[in-house]
Coordinates of C-alpha atoms in Angstrom, one line a residue:
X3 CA 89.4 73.0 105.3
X4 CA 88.7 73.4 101.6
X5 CA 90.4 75.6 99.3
X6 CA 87.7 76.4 97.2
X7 CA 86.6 78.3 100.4
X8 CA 89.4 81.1 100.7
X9 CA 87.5 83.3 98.6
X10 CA 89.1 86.6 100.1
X11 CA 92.0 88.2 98.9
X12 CA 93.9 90.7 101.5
X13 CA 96.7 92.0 101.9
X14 CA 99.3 92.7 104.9
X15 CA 101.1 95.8 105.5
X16 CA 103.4 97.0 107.7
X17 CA 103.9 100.9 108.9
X18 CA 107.3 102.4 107.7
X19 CA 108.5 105.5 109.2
X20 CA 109.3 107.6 106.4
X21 CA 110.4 111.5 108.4
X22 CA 111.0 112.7 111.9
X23 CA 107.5 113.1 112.9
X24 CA 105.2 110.6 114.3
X25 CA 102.5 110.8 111.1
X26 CA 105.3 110.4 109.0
X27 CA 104.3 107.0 108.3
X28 CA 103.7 104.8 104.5
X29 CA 102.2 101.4 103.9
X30 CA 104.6 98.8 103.0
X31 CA 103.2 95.7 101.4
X32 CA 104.5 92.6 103.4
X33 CA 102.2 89.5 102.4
X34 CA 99.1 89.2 100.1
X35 CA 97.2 85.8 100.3
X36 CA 93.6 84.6 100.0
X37 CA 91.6 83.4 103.5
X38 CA 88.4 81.7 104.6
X39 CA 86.7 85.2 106.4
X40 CA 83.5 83.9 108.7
X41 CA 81.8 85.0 111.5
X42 CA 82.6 85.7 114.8
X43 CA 83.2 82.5 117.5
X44 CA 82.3 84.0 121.3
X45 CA 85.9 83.5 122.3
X46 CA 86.9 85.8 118.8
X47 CA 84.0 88.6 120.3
X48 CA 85.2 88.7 123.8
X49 CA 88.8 89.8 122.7
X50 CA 87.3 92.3 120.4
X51 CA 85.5 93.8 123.1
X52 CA 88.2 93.5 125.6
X53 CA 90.4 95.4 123.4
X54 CA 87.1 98.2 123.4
X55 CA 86.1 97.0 119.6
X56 CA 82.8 96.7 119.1
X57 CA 83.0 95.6 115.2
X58 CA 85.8 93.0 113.6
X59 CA 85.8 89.6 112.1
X60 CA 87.7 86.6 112.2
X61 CA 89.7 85.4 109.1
X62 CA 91.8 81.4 108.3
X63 CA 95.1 81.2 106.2
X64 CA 97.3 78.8 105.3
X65 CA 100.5 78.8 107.2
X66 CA 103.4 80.3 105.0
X67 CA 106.0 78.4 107.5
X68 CA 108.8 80.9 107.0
X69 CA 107.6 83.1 104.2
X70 CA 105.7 84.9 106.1
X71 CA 104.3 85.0 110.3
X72 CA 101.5 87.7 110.9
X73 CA 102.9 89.9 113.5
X74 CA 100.7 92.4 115.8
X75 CA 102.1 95.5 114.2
X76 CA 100.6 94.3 110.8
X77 CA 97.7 96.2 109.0
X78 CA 95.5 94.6 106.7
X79 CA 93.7 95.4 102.8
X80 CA 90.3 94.0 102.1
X81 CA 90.4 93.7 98.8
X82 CA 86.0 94.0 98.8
X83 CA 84.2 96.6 97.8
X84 CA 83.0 97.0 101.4
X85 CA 86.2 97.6 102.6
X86 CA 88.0 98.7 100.4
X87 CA 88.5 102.3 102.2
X88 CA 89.3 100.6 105.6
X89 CA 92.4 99.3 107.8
X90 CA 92.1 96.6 109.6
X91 CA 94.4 95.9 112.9
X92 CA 95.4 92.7 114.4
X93 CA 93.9 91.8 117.6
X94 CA 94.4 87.9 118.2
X95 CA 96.8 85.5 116.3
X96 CA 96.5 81.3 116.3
X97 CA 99.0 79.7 115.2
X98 CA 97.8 75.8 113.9
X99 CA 93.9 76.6 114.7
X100 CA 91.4 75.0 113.0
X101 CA 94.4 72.1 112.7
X102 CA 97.9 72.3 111.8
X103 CA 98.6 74.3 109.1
X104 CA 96.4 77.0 109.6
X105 CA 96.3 80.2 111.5
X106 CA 93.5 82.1 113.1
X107 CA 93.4 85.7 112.8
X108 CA 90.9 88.4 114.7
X109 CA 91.1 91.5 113.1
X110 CA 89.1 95.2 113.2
X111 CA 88.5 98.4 111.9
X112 CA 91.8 100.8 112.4
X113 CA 90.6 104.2 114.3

């Protein structure tokens, strides 16, 4: 793993209930860091389409040891122009893949 390849910037959220009803909900930065995005492995497409996703893509980071762990819950900021309008959930979580160090993260588009 090379630095010089985390050349995307996102940024974690997490959902905070703001009023008594359900959509009462705001985005509360967590975590903002910069990744290594790249394509899809067959293992990374079979849980997107298990969890009925059809679209998604698989994302390294550094490990922030206690700073910061990527929890399910989580939403995620591209910050691309491509993406810049969509939410991204969490869908699969590797802790010390590639190698130690490192975590793996499958994400796709929030409905």
């Amino acid at each position: 793993m090379q630095f010089k390849n985390f050349n995307t910037y996102l940024t974690f959220y997490d959902m905070v209930k703001t009023g008594p009803y359900p959509d009462d909900l705001e985005e509360k930065e967590v975590y903002s860091c910069k990744v290594e995005k790249y394509d899809n492995s067959i293992k990374d497409r079979q849980v997107l389409t298990t969890n009925g996703k059809t679209q998604g893509f698989t994302f390294i980071m550094r490990d922030a040891q206690r700073q910061f762990i990527p929890k399910y819950q989580h939403t995620i900021k591209v910050k691309d122009y491509r993406f810049e309008t969509q939410l991204f959930n969490i869908y699969d979580i590797r802790f010390d893949k590639p190698k130690a160090g490192y975590i793996t993260v499958v994400v796709a588009e929030n409905e």
